[in-house]
Each structure stands twice: as C-alpha cells, then as structure tokens.
Tab-separated table of C-alpha atoms and ligand atoms in Angstrom:
chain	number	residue	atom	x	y	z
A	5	UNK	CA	42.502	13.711	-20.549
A	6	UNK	CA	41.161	13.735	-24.154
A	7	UNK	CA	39.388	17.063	-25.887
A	8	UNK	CA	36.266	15.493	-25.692
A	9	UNK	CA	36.121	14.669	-21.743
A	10	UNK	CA	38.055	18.023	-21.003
A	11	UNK	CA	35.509	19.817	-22.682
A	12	UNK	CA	32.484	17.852	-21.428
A	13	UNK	CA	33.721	18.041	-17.600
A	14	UNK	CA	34.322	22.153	-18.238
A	15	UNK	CA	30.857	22.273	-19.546
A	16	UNK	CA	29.666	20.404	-16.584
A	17	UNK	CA	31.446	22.589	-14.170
A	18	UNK	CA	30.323	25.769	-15.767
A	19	UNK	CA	26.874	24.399	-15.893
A	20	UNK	CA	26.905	23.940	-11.925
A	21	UNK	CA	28.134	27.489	-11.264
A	22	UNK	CA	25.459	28.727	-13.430
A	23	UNK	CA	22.589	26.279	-11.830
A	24	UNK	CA	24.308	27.350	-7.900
A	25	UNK	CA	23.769	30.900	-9.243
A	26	UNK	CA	20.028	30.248	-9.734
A	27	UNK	CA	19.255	28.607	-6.691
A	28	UNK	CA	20.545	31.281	-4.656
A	29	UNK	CA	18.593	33.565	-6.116
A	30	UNK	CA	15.347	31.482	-5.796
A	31	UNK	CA	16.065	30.290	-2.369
A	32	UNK	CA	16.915	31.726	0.653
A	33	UNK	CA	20.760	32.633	1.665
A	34	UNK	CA	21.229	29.480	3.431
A	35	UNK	CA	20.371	27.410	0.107
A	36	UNK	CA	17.556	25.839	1.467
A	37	UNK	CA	13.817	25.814	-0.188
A	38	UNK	CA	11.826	27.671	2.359
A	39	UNK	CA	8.354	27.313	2.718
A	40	UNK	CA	6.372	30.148	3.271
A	41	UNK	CA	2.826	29.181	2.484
A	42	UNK	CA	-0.616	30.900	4.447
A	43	UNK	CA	-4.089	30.442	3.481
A	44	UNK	CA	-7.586	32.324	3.963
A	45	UNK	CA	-10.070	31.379	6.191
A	46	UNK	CA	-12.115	29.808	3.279
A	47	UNK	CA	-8.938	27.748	1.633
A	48	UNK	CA	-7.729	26.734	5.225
A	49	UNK	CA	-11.350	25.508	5.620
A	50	UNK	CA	-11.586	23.308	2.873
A	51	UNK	CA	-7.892	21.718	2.971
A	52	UNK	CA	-9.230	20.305	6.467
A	53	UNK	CA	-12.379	19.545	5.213
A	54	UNK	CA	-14.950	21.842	6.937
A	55	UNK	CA	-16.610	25.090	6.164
A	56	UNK	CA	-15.539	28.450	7.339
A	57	UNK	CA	-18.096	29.155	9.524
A	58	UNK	CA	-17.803	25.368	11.444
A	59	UNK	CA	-13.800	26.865	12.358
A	60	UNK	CA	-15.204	30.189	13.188
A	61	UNK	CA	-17.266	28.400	15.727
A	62	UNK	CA	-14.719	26.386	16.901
A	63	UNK	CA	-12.334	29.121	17.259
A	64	UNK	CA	-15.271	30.596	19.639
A	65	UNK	CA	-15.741	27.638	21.516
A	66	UNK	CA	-11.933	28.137	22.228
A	67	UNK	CA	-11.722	24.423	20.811
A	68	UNK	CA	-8.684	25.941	17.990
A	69	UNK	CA	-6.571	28.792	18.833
A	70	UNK	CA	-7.701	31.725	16.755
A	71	UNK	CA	-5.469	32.570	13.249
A	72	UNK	CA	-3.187	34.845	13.061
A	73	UNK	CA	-3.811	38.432	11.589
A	74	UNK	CA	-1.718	40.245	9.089
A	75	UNK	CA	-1.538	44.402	9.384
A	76	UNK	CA	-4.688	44.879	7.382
A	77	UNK	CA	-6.774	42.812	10.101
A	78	UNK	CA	-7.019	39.910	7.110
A	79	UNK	CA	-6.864	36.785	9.536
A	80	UNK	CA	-4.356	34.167	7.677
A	81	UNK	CA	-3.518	30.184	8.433
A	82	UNK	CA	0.259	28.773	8.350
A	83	UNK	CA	0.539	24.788	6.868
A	84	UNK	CA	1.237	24.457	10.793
A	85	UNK	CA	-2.114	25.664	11.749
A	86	UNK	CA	-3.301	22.945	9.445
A	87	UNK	CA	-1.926	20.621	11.088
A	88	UNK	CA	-2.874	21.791	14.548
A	89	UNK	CA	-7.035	21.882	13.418
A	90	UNK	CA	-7.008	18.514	11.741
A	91	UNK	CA	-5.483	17.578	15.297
A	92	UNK	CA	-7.295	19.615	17.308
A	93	UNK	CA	-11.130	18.321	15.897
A	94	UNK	CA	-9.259	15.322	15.237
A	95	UNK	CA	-9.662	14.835	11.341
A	96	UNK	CA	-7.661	12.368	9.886
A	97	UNK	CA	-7.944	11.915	6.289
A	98	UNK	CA	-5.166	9.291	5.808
A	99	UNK	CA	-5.105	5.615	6.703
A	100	UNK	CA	-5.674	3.417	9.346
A	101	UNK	CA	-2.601	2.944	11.267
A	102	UNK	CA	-2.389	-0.552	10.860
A	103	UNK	CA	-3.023	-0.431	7.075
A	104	UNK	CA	-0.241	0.046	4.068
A	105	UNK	CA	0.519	3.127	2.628
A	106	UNK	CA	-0.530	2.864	-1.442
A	107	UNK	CA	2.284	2.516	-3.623
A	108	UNK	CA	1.605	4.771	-7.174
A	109	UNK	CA	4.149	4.557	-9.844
A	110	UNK	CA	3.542	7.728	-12.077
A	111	UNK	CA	5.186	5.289	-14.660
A	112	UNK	CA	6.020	6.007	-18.436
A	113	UNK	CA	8.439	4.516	-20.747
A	114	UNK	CA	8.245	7.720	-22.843
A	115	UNK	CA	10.685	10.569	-21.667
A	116	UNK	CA	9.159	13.937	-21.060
A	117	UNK	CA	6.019	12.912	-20.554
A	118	UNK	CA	5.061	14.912	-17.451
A	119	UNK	CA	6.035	12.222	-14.941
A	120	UNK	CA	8.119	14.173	-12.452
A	121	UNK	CA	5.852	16.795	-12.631
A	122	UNK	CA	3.002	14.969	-11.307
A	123	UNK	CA	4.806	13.473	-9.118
A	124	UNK	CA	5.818	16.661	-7.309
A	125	UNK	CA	2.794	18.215	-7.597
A	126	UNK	CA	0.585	15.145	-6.543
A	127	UNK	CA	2.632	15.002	-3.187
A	128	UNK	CA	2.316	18.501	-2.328
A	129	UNK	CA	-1.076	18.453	-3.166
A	130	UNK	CA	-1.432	15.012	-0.580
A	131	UNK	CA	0.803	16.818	2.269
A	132	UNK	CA	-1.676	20.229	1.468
A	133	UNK	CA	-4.660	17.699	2.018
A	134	UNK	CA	-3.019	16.242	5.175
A	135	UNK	CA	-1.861	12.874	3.868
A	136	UNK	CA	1.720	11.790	4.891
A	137	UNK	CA	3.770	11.060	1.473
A	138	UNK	CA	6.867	9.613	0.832
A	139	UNK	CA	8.494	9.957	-2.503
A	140	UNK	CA	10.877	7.848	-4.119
A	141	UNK	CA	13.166	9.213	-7.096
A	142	UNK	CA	13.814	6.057	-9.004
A	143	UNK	CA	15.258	8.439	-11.748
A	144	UNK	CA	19.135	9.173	-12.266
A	145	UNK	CA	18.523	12.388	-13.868
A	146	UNK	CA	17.195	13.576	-10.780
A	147	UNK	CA	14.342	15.796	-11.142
A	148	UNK	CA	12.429	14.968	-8.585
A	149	UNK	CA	15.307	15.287	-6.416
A	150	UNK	CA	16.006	18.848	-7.460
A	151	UNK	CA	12.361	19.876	-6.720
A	152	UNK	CA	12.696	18.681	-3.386
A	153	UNK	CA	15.659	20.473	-2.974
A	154	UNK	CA	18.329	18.443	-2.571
A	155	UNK	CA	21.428	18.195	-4.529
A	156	UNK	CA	22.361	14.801	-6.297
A	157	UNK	CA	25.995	15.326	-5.459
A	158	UNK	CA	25.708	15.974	-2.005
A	159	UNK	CA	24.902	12.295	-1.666
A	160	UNK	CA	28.097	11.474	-3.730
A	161	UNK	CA	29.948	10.496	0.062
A	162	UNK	CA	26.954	8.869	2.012
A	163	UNK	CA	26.566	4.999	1.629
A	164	UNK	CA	22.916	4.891	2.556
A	165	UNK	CA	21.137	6.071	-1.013
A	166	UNK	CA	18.942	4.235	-3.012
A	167	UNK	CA	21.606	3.643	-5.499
A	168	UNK	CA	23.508	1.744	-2.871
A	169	UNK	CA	20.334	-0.177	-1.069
A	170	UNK	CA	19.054	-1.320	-4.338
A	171	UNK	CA	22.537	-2.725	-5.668
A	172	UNK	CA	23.059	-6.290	-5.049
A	173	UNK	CA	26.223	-5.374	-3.344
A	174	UNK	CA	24.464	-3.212	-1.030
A	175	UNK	CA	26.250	-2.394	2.429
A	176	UNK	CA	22.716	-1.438	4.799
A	177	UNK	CA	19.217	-3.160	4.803
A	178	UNK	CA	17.187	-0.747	6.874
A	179	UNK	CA	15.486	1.474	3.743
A	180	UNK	CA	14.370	4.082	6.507
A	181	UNK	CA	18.133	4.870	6.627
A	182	UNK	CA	18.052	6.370	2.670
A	183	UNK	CA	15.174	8.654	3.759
A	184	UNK	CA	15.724	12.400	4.451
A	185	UNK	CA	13.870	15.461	5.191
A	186	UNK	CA	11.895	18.082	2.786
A	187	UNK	CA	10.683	21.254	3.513
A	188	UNK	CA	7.025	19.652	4.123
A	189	UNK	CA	6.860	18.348	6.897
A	190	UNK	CA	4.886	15.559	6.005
A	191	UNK	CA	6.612	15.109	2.759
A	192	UNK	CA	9.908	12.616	2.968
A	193	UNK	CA	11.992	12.286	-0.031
A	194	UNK	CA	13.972	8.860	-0.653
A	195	UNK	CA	16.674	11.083	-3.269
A	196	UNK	CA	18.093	10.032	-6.609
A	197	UNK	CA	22.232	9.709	-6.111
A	198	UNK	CA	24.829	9.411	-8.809
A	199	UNK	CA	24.977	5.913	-7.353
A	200	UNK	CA	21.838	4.711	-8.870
A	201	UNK	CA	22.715	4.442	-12.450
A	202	UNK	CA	25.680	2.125	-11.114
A	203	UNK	CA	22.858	-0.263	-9.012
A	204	UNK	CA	20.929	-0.303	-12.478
A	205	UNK	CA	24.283	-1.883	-14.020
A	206	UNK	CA	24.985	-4.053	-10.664
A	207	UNK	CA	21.387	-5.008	-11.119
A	208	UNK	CA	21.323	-5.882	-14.774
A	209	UNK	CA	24.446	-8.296	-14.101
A	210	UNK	CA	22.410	-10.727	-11.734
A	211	UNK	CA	21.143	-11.980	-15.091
A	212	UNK	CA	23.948	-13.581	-15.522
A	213	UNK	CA	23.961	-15.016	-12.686
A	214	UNK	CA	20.058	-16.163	-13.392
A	215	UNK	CA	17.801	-17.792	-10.754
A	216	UNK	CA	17.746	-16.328	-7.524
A	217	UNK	CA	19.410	-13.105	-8.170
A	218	UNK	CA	16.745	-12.220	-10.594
A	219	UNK	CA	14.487	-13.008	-7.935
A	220	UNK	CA	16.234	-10.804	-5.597
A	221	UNK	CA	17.550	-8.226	-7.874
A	222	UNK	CA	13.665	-7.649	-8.968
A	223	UNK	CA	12.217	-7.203	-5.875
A	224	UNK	CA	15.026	-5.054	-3.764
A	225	UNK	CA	12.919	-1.578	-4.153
A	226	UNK	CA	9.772	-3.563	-3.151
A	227	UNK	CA	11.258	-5.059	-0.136
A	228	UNK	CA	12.760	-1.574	1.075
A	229	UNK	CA	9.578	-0.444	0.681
A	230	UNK	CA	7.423	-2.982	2.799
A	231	UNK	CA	9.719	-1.787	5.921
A	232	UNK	CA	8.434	1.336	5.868
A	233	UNK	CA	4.745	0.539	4.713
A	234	UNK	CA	2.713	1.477	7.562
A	235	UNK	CA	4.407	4.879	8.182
A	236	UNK	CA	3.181	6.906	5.380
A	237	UNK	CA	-0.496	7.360	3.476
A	238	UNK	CA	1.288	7.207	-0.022
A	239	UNK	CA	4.450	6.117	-1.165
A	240	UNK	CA	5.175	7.816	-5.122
A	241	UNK	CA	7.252	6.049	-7.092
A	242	UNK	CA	9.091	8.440	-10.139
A	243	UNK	CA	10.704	5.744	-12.481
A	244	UNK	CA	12.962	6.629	-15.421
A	245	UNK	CA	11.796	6.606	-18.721
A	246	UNK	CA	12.830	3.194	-19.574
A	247	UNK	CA	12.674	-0.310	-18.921
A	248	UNK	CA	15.860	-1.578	-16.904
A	249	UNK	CA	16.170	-3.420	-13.562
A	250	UNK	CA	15.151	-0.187	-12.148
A	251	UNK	CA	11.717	0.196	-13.837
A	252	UNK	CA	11.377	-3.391	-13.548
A	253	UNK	CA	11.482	-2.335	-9.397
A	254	UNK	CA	9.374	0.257	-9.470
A	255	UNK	CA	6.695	-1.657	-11.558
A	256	UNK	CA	7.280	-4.953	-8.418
A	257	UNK	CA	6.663	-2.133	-5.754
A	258	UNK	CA	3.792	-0.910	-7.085
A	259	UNK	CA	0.079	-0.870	-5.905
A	260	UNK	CA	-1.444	1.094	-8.532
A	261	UNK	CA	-0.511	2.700	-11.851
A	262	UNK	CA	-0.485	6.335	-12.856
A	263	UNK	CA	0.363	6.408	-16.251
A	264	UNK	CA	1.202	10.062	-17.664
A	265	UNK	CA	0.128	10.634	-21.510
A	266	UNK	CA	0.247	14.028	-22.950
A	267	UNK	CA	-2.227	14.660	-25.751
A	268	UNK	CA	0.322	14.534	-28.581
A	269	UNK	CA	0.052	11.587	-31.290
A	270	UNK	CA	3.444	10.300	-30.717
A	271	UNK	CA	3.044	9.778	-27.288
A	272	UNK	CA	-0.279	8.183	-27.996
A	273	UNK	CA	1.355	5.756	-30.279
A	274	UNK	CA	4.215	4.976	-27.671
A	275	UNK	CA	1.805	4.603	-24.878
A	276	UNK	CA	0.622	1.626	-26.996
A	277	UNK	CA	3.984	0.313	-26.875
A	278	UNK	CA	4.271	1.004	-23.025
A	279	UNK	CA	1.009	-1.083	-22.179
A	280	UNK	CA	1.702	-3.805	-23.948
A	281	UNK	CA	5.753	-3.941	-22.475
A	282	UNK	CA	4.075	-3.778	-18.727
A	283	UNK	CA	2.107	-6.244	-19.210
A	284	UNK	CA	4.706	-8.317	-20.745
A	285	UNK	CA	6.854	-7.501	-18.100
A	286	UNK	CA	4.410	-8.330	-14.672
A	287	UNK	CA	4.081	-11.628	-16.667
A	288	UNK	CA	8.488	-11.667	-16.146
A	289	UNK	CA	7.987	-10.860	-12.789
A	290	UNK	CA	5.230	-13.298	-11.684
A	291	UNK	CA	7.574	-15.993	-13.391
A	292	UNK	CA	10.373	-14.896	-11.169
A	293	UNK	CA	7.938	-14.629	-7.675
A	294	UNK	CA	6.962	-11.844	-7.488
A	295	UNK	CA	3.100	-11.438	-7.867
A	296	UNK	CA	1.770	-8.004	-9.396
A	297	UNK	CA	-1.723	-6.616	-8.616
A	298	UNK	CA	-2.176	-3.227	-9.052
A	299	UNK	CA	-5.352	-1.817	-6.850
A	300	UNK	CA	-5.866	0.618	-9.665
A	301	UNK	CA	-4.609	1.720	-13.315
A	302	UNK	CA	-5.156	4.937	-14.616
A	303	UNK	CA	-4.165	7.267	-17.280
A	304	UNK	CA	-3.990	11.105	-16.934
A	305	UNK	CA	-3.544	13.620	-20.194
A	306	UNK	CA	-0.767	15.596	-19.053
A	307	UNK	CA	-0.487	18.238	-21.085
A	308	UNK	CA	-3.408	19.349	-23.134
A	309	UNK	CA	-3.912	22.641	-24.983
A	310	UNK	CA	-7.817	22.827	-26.622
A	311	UNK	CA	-7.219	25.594	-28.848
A	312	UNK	CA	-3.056	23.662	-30.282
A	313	UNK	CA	-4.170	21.380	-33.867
A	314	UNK	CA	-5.013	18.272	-33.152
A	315	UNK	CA	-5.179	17.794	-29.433
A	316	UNK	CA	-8.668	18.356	-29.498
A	317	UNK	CA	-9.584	15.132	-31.170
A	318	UNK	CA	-6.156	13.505	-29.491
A	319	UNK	CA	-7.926	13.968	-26.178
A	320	UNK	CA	-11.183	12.811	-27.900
A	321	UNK	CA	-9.357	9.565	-29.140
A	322	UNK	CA	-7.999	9.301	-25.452
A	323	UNK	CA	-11.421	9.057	-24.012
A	324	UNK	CA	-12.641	6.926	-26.725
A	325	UNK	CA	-9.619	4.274	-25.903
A	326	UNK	CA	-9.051	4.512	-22.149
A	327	UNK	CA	-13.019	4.977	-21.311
A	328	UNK	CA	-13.375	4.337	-17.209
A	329	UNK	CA	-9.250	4.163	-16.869
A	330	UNK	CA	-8.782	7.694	-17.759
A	331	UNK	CA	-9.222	10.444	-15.491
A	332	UNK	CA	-12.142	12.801	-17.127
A	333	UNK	CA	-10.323	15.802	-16.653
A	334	UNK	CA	-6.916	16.585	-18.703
A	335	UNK	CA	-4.207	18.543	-16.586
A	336	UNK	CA	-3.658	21.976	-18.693
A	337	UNK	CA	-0.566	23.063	-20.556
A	338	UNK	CA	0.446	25.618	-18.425
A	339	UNK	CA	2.879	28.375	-18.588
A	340	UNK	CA	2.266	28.516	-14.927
A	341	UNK	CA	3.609	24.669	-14.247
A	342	UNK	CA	6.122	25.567	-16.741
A	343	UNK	CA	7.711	28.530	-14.692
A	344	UNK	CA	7.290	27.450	-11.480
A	345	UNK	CA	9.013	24.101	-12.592
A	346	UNK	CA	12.194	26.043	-14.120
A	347	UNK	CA	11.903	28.008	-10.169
A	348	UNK	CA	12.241	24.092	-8.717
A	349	UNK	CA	9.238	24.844	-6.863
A	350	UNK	CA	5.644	23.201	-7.601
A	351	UNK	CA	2.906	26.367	-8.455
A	352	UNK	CA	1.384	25.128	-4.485
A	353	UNK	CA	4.453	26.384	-3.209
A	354	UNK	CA	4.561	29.460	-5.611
A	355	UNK	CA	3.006	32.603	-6.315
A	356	UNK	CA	1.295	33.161	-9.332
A	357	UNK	CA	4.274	34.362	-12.236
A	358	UNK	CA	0.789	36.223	-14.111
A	359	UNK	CA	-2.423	37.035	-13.431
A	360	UNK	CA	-3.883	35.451	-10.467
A	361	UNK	CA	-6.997	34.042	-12.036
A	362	UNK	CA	-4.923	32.015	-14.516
A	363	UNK	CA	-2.795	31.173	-11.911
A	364	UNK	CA	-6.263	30.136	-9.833
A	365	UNK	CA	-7.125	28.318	-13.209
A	366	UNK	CA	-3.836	25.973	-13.634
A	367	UNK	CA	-4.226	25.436	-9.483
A	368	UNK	CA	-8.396	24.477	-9.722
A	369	UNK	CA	-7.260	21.972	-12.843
A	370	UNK	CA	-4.829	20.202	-11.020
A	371	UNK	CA	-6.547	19.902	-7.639
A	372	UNK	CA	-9.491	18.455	-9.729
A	373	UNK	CA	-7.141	15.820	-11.117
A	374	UNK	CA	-5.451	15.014	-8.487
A	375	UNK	CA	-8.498	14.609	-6.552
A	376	UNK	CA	-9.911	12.027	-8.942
A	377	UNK	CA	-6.427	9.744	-8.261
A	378	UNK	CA	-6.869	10.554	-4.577
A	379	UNK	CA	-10.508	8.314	-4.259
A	380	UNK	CA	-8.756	5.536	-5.992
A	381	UNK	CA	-6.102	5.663	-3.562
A	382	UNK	CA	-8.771	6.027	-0.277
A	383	UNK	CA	-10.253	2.753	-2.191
A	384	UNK	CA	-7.625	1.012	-1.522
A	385	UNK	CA	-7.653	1.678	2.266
A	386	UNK	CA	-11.185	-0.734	3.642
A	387	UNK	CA	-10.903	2.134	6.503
A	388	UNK	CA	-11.622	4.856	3.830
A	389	UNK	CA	-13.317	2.914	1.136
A	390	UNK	CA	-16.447	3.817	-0.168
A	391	UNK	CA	-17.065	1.503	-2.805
A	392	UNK	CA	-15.449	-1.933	-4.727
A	393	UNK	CA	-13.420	-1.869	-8.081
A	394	UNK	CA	-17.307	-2.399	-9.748
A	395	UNK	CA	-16.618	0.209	-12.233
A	396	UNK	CA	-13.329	-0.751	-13.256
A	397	UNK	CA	-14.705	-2.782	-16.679
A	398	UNK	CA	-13.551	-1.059	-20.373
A	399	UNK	CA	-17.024	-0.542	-21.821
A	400	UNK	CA	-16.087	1.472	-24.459
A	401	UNK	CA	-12.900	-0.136	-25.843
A	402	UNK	CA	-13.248	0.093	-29.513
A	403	UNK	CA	-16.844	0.334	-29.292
B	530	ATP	N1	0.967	20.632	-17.669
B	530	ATP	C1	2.135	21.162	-18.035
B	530	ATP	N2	2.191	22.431	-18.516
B	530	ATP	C2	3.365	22.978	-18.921
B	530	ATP	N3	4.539	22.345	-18.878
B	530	ATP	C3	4.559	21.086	-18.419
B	530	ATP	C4	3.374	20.423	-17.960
B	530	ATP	N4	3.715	19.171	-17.574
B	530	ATP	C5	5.049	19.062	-17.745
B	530	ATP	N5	5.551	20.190	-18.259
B	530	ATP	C6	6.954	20.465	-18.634
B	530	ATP	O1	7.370	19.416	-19.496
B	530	ATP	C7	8.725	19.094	-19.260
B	530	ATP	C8	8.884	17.599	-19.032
B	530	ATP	O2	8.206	17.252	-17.841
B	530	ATP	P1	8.801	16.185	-16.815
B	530	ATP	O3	10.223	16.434	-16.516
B	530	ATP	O4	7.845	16.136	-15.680
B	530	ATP	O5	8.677	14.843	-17.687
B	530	ATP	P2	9.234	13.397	-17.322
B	530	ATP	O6	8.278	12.434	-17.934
B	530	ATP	O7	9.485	13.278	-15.884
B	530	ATP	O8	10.607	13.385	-18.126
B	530	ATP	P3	11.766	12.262	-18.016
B	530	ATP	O9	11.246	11.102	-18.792
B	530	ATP	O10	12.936	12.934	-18.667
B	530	ATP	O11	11.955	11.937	-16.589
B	530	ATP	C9	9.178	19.939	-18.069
B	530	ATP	O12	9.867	21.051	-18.552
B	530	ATP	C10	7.867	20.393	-17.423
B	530	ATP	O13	7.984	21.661	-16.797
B	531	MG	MG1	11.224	12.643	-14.851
C-alpha cells in the first residue's frame, strides 16, 4: 500500500475511534439516540392544536387520560401522549389517506448551505406537529444519516440501500425494503450507504448507453418513491450539493422546491447559477419523460446574522429578488443549531446549551419558518387546502 493511502486509511480509522468516542458520550450505553422529550400543558396544547384549558376539560370529561406529574406536582406530556390526544379527540393534521404524501427537495447546488440542517429540523418539527415524515438521504457524505442516528457503515453488508435500489444493476424493487426505523416514531429514514456514490457512477454510465436507460436511470428515486406515496404526509428529499444522476433524481421526485440560501453574497451569486441549471435541467428531464411540476418553490435565508456586515442589505436584496417565493422570515445564525448539530441531535430534541430564552429564541424562529413551508405543503393536499397557487406571481422582480 502506498504512503499516501496508508496514511489516509490510518487517518480514517483514527477518525472513527475518535467520532465512536463521541457518540457514546452523547448517547446512551447501548449507542442508540434516545428520545427523551416532555412538554407543558401549554406546549402539549398547541402541538395538537387546542388550548390548555379545552385538554383540561377533556381530561375531566375522562375523554384523555390525565398527564403525568413530576415530584414537584408540575403535570408533564411524553411525544406518546401526543399521539394518544390527537387520537383520542381524533385530530388529524396530515393527509387524506387516499392522497400523496408531498415530496420537498431542500435542494442546493452550493455545499454548506444549510440543507441537511433543515432537513432534520423540518422533519422533527413535522413528526412534533403530528405529520408522518419520511426522509430520504440522497447525500453520500451522510449527514442526514448521522443525525438520525445511524451509521453509514453499518449498511456496508445489506443489499437493500438506496445506493443499491437506485443503481441500474439493482438486485430488489420494493423501496419500502431500504426504509428503517428512527427514534421518532413517526419519522422513517431511507439512509445514505457507501453504496450510493457507486449508483451515482452506475447511473452516470446509462448515458452511454442513451435512450431508455436515461429514461430509467432518471426516474429510479421517483419510482421508489411512488410505492410508498400514500403512507407518509411528507417525503424530504436531502440531495448532494451537485448536479449528477443523483440530483437529477431527486429534482424527478420532487413535488415542491425548498431551496436553502444563506445571506452571504457568494451564495447569492451561486444561487443564480443554481436556478438557472434547474431549470435547464427539468427541461432534460421532460425531454427524456419525465414531466416536472413542482406544487411550490420557495427560498429560505438560512443563516442570517442582522448585526454581521453586509447581511443586512443581503437579506434586503433577497426580498427584493425572490418577492412572494421567499419565506418572510430568515432562519437565525445560531450558536444553538450550531451545537446541537455537532451533538447529532436537532435543538427539538435538545436542551438548551445557554440561556433558555435564546434557546426559546432560535426554537420560536424556526417553528415560524417552518410553519410558513408547512401551508404550502397542506396546499397541496385538496383535503387540507385552503386556498389556490393565486399568489404565486413575482410582482416585484426587478421592480
Ligand atoms: N442557522 C444556522 N445557525 C448556525 N449554524 C448553522 C445554521 N444552519 C447551518 N449551520 C451549520 O452550517 C454547517 C453546514 O450546514 P449543513 O451541513 O446543513 O449544509 P449542507 O448544505 O447540507 O452541506 P453539504 O452541501 O455539504 O451537504 C453545519 O455545521 C451546520 O451546523
Ligand atoms: Mg448536506
């Protein structure tokens, strides 16, 4: 073996001791995230939907079970009991069952953007909010993966990963099969392998071939999907920041666009390149069958400090740009995202790493973001929808 892959492979193993070594001391001895999440009477209230007093009076009625009660007499809800009430008075925020889950690609070309951050905290915000999610990393690096705690190479032996389903050589057709577990229960994860990087390759050589394996090769992720369409509220899509045979998926599978753009010039300027490329590209893919019609684009600032020089008038040139496709409020720099991130844990399944109310702040920004994206997606449903895509027009483009 040369110097160069010697050292590279030491460094690698050295670099997995070290990461082992920090999971074990952020999860629990049996290496598995554990969830251990309880809300007020007021927070519990308003995840389902309904005020404090209306499950007080339920709770007397004898219509819910009554919470539980720490030491102190403080009376506490478990993510179970949230279930259980939405059952119980029979509040079902999702879709019809006989309508599709919406498919959102948090999709970037640019790298570092913010995209598996949303991603991870959009579905645990969903699955808080009782909406069944499924998330699909379409990234080799992994991230995703990681925050849902499970380990890349733990896939390395199993045939049925996305790598594998999406490769033209695949070996198993049923998609449910490359789905596994979280520790939300209404949160399934379709994990990153080391195999996908390999199906990117496999997929990029149907070119050659031209015609039909194009055809197929572009649509795999989007036919894996439609099998399991009906069995979740929203299906998130974390691509890779690139354009391959993999992006070129994830933009096919699609049903509406979340496009992550933090308020820094340069990834302004590329997010001028990015726009252009996808709309470039669904022309590829309409030319090769497969039709793309997103329910809804929309761009989110995803990292935005007032007070750092010039991201004040960034976000001001944002808003002058983007008008009605960007969401009015900007998700925060945070140092609260940024440690609960390094903890692989999103900050609503952690506690706050500094004082509460900034941790309150950074939690009330992102719920108020998320819950812009969350009434495009109920558009989409005509069981949920409230309204048309009338607004949708760019008034203020260059105005
Ligand atoms: N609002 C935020 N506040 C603070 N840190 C943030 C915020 N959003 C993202 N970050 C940090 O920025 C870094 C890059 O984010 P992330 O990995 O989500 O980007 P990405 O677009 O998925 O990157 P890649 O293109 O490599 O997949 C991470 O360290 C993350 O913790
Ligand atoms: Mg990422």
């Amino acid at each position: 073996m040369s110097y160069t892959v010697n050292t590279l492979r030491t460094m690698t193993r050295s670099c997995e001791m070290m990461r082992d070594r920090v999971k074990s001391v952020v999860f629990k001895p049996e290496d598995r995230k554990v969830l251990d999440l309880t809300f007020g009477p007021t927070a519990a209230a308003e995840l389902v939907g309904r005020t404090p007093e209306a499950l007080a009076k339920a709770e007397k009625e004898g219509r819910l079970s009554p919470p539980k009660q720490l030491g102190n007499g403080r009376r506490y809800y478990t993510l179970e009991d949230l279930t259980n009430i939405r059952e119980a008075l029979h509040i079902h925020p999702g879709k019809a069952s006989d309508e599709d889950a919406v498919v959102v690609a948090v999709q970037n070309f640019k790298g570092g953007v913010g995209k598996s951050t949303v991603t991870k905290h959009f579905a645990d915000y969903l699955a808080l909010h009782g909406y069944s999610v499924l998330v699909i990393d379409c990234d080799p690096q992994a991230s995703t993966t990681t925050m849902f705690d499970i380990q890349p190479e733990s896939l390395i032996d199993e045939e049925k990963t996305l790598g594998n389903f999406l490769s033209p050589r695949s070996t198993f057709d049923d998609f449910r099969q490359a789905i596994h577990a979280t520790a939300w229960p209404t949160i399934k994860i379709v994990p990153s392998s080391l195999g996908l990087q390999d199906a990117e390759w496999d997929l990029t050589a149907t070119l050659r071939e031209g015609g039909q394996a194009v055809r197929e090769g572009l649509q795999r992720l989007r036919i894996g999907i439609q099998g399991v369409i009906k069995d979740f509220d929203v299906i998130l899509l974390d691509p890779p920041p690139a354009m391959g045979f993999l992006g070129l998926n994830v933009m096919a599978a699609a049903t509406g666009l979340l496009v992550p753009v933090p308020a820094r010039q340069l990834d302004y300027l590329s997010t001028i390149h990015f726009m252009d490329t996808i709309a470039d590209n669904i022309e590829i893919l309409e030319e090769n069958g497969t039709p793309v019609d997103y329910g809804f684009i929309r761009v989110v600032c995803s990292t935005y400090t007032p007070s750092k020089p010039g991201e004040a008038d960034m976000w001001k040139m944002m808003q002058a740009t983007y008008a009605n496709f960007l969401l009015s409020q900007p998700i925060l720099a945070s140092e609260e995202i940024k440690n609960a991130t390094q903890a692989f844990r999103s900050i609503y399944e952690s506690k706050p790493s500094a004082a509460h109310a900034t941790y309150q702040r950074c939690r009330d920004n992102l719920d108020s973001v998320f819950n812009e994206v969350l009434q495009q997606i109920r558009e989409q449903w005509p069981s949920q929808s409230i309204s048309k895509r009338a607004n949708d027009a760019v008034t203020s483009v260059a105005a």
